[in-house]
Each structure stands twice: as structure tokens, then as C-alpha cells.
């Protein structure tokens, strides 16, 4: 039922930890759409060290881990 309200999904593929990921989440927190209408999905594409999200995000961020599937 929760997914019924989602109108937009922002999918961010990552491999390895990046300081820019925190900046991206901070920018998404300033989004003007109601939080119930969109979701932020961070997909860790087989990092040797799992990607970690900083605690205290004001929006829900779903972290999905998978085996490497992209180039490199």
C-alpha cells in the first residue's frame, strides 16, 4: 500500500564509497515534492567495502547491495 503513493524513483548506482553521496542525499532532502511521492534508491554494485550511508538522513534512503553487474 505504501508503494501506491510513489510517483518517482531516483536510482543512484554506486561502486565504492564517495563523499558526493552525502551531498546527493542532502540535495534530495531539499526536494519540494512530498516525501510520500518519491523514493531514493542507492544501488551498491559490488563494492569491495560496502557503501555506508551517514546516519540521520531526514528522508528514507533504501540501500540495495548486489553482485557486480556493470563495467569494471
mmCIF file with all atom_site columns, C-alpha atoms in Angstrom:
data_model
loop_
_atom_site.group_PDB
_atom_site.id
_atom_site.type_symbol
_atom_site.label_atom_id
_atom_site.label_alt_id
_atom_site.label_comp_id
_atom_site.label_asym_id
_atom_site.label_entity_id
_atom_site.label_seq_id
_atom_site.pdbx_PDB_ins_code
_atom_site.Cartn_x
_atom_site.Cartn_y
_atom_site.Cartn_z
_atom_site.occupancy
_atom_site.B_iso_or_equiv
_atom_site.pdbx_formal_charge
_atom_site.auth_seq_id
_atom_site.auth_comp_id
_atom_site.auth_asym_id
_atom_site.auth_atom_id
_atom_site.pdbx_PDB_model_num
ATOM 1  C CA . UNK A 1 1  ? 0.000  0.000  0.000   1.00 0.00 ? 1  UNK A CA 1
ATOM 2  C CA . UNK A 1 2  ? 2.903  2.360  0.721   1.00 0.00 ? 2  UNK A CA 1
ATOM 3  C CA . UNK A 1 3  ? 4.226  1.893  -2.818  1.00 0.00 ? 3  UNK A CA 1
ATOM 4  C CA . UNK A 1 4  ? 0.879  3.030  -4.254  1.00 0.00 ? 4  UNK A CA 1
ATOM 5  C CA . UNK A 1 5  ? 1.775  6.640  -3.427  1.00 0.00 ? 5  UNK A CA 1
ATOM 6  C CA . UNK A 1 6  ? 5.257  6.551  -5.023  1.00 0.00 ? 6  UNK A CA 1
ATOM 7  C CA . UNK A 1 7  ? 5.296  8.554  -8.247  1.00 0.00 ? 7  UNK A CA 1
ATOM 8  C CA . UNK A 1 8  ? 9.065  8.919  -8.720  1.00 0.00 ? 8  UNK A CA 1
ATOM 9  C CA . UNK A 1 9  ? 12.066 6.709  -8.023  1.00 0.00 ? 9  UNK A CA 1
ATOM 10 C CA . UNK A 1 10 ? 15.565 8.165  -8.050  1.00 0.00 ? 10 UNK A CA 1
ATOM 11 C CA . UNK A 1 11 ? 18.061 5.341  -8.631  1.00 0.00 ? 11 UNK A CA 1
ATOM 12 C CA . UNK A 1 12 ? 21.723 6.061  -7.850  1.00 0.00 ? 12 UNK A CA 1
ATOM 13 C CA . UNK A 1 13 ? 24.223 3.360  -8.882  1.00 0.00 ? 13 UNK A CA 1
ATOM 14 C CA . UNK A 1 14 ? 27.461 3.406  -6.869  1.00 0.00 ? 14 UNK A CA 1
ATOM 15 C CA . UNK A 1 15 ? 30.594 1.328  -6.524  1.00 0.00 ? 15 UNK A CA 1
ATOM 16 C CA . UNK A 1 16 ? 32.789 2.277  -3.592  1.00 0.00 ? 16 UNK A CA 1
ATOM 17 C CA . UNK A 1 17 ? 32.281 4.974  -1.003  1.00 0.00 ? 17 UNK A CA 1
ATOM 18 C CA . UNK A 1 18 ? 32.021 8.520  -2.331  1.00 0.00 ? 18 UNK A CA 1
ATOM 19 C CA . UNK A 1 19 ? 31.913 11.785 -0.390  1.00 0.00 ? 19 UNK A CA 1
ATOM 20 C CA . UNK A 1 20 ? 29.489 13.007 -3.051  1.00 0.00 ? 20 UNK A CA 1
ATOM 21 C CA . UNK A 1 21 ? 26.857 10.506 -1.914  1.00 0.00 ? 21 UNK A CA 1
ATOM 22 C CA . UNK A 1 22 ? 26.241 12.555 1.246   1.00 0.00 ? 22 UNK A CA 1
ATOM 23 C CA . UNK A 1 23 ? 25.923 15.699 -0.874  1.00 0.00 ? 23 UNK A CA 1
ATOM 24 C CA . UNK A 1 24 ? 23.399 13.961 -3.102  1.00 0.00 ? 24 UNK A CA 1
ATOM 25 C CA . UNK A 1 25 ? 21.281 12.848 -0.126  1.00 0.00 ? 25 UNK A CA 1
ATOM 26 C CA . UNK A 1 26 ? 21.423 16.382 1.310   1.00 0.00 ? 26 UNK A CA 1
ATOM 27 C CA . UNK A 1 27 ? 20.240 17.781 -2.032  1.00 0.00 ? 27 UNK A CA 1
ATOM 28 C CA . UNK A 1 28 ? 17.408 15.268 -2.175  1.00 0.00 ? 28 UNK A CA 1
ATOM 29 C CA . UNK A 1 29 ? 16.345 16.310 1.336   1.00 0.00 ? 29 UNK A CA 1
ATOM 30 C CA . UNK A 1 30 ? 15.662 19.769 -0.127  1.00 0.00 ? 30 UNK A CA 1
ATOM 31 C CA . UNK A 1 31 ? 13.312 18.278 -2.724  1.00 0.00 ? 31 UNK A CA 1
ATOM 32 C CA . UNK A 1 32 ? 9.968  20.079 -2.815  1.00 0.00 ? 32 UNK A CA 1
ATOM 33 C CA . UNK A 1 33 ? 7.810  17.081 -3.736  1.00 0.00 ? 33 UNK A CA 1
ATOM 34 C CA . UNK A 1 34 ? 6.070  15.489 -0.762  1.00 0.00 ? 34 UNK A CA 1
ATOM 35 C CA . UNK A 1 35 ? 8.308  12.722 0.616   1.00 0.00 ? 35 UNK A CA 1
ATOM 36 C CA . UNK A 1 36 ? 5.473  10.196 0.255   1.00 0.00 ? 36 UNK A CA 1
ATOM 37 C CA . UNK A 1 37 ? 5.537  10.618 -3.545  1.00 0.00 ? 37 UNK A CA 1
ATOM 38 C CA . UNK A 1 38 ? 9.129  9.622  -4.258  1.00 0.00 ? 38 UNK A CA 1
ATOM 39 C CA . UNK A 1 39 ? 11.903 7.304  -3.126  1.00 0.00 ? 39 UNK A CA 1
ATOM 40 C CA . UNK A 1 40 ? 15.691 7.345  -3.218  1.00 0.00 ? 40 UNK A CA 1
ATOM 41 C CA . UNK A 1 41 ? 17.349 4.026  -4.063  1.00 0.00 ? 41 UNK A CA 1
ATOM 42 C CA . UNK A 1 42 ? 21.126 3.698  -3.761  1.00 0.00 ? 42 UNK A CA 1
ATOM 43 C CA . UNK A 1 43 ? 22.364 0.552  -5.530  1.00 0.00 ? 43 UNK A CA 1
ATOM 44 C CA . UNK A 1 44 ? 25.812 -0.664 -4.437  1.00 0.00 ? 44 UNK A CA 1
ATOM 45 C CA . UNK A 1 45 ? 27.113 -2.569 -7.470  1.00 0.00 ? 45 UNK A CA 1
ATOM 46 C CA . UNK A 1 46 ? 29.549 -4.941 -5.798  1.00 0.00 ? 46 UNK A CA 1
ATOM 47 C CA . UNK A 1 47 ? 31.822 -2.600 -3.828  1.00 0.00 ? 47 UNK A CA 1
ATOM 48 C CA . UNK A 1 48 ? 34.718 -4.371 -2.116  1.00 0.00 ? 48 UNK A CA 1
ATOM 49 C CA . UNK A 1 49 ? 33.857 -2.369 1.009   1.00 0.00 ? 49 UNK A CA 1
ATOM 50 C CA . UNK A 1 50 ? 30.087 -1.954 1.425   1.00 0.00 ? 50 UNK A CA 1
ATOM 51 C CA . UNK A 1 51 ? 28.772 1.552  0.883   1.00 0.00 ? 51 UNK A CA 1
ATOM 52 C CA . UNK A 1 52 ? 27.524 3.166  4.079   1.00 0.00 ? 52 UNK A CA 1
ATOM 53 C CA . UNK A 1 53 ? 25.014 5.952  4.398   1.00 0.00 ? 53 UNK A CA 1
ATOM 54 C CA . UNK A 1 54 ? 25.514 8.624  7.010   1.00 0.00 ? 54 UNK A CA 1
ATOM 55 C CA . UNK A 1 55 ? 23.059 8.334  9.912   1.00 0.00 ? 55 UNK A CA 1
ATOM 56 C CA . UNK A 1 56 ? 20.432 10.994 10.490  1.00 0.00 ? 56 UNK A CA 1
ATOM 57 C CA . UNK A 1 57 ? 19.032 11.382 6.992   1.00 0.00 ? 57 UNK A CA 1
ATOM 58 C CA . UNK A 1 58 ? 15.726 13.236 7.026   1.00 0.00 ? 58 UNK A CA 1
ATOM 59 C CA . UNK A 1 59 ? 14.424 11.136 4.146   1.00 0.00 ? 59 UNK A CA 1
ATOM 60 C CA . UNK A 1 60 ? 14.228 7.378  3.795   1.00 0.00 ? 60 UNK A CA 1
ATOM 61 C CA . UNK A 1 61 ? 17.029 6.029  1.627   1.00 0.00 ? 61 UNK A CA 1
ATOM 62 C CA . UNK A 1 62 ? 16.926 2.403  0.505   1.00 0.00 ? 62 UNK A CA 1
ATOM 63 C CA . UNK A 1 63 ? 20.370 0.836  0.143   1.00 0.00 ? 63 UNK A CA 1
ATOM 64 C CA . UNK A 1 64 ? 20.411 -2.172 -2.163  1.00 0.00 ? 64 UNK A CA 1
ATOM 65 C CA . UNK A 1 65 ? 23.538 -4.334 -2.439  1.00 0.00 ? 65 UNK A CA 1
ATOM 66 C CA . UNK A 1 66 ? 24.170 -6.611 -5.396  1.00 0.00 ? 66 UNK A CA 1
ATOM 67 C CA . UNK A 1 67 ? 26.977 -8.576 -7.019  1.00 0.00 ? 67 UNK A CA 1
ATOM 68 C CA . UNK A 1 68 ? 28.945 -6.569 -9.629  1.00 0.00 ? 68 UNK A CA 1
ATOM 69 C CA . UNK A 1 69 ? 26.980 -6.292 -12.821 1.00 0.00 ? 69 UNK A CA 1
ATOM 70 C CA . UNK A 1 70 ? 28.281 -3.149 -14.504 1.00 0.00 ? 70 UNK A CA 1
ATOM 71 C CA . UNK A 1 71 ? 31.529 -2.391 -16.365 1.00 0.00 ? 71 UNK A CA 1
ATOM 72 C CA . UNK A 1 72 ? 34.745 -2.585 -14.415 1.00 0.00 ? 72 UNK A CA 1
#
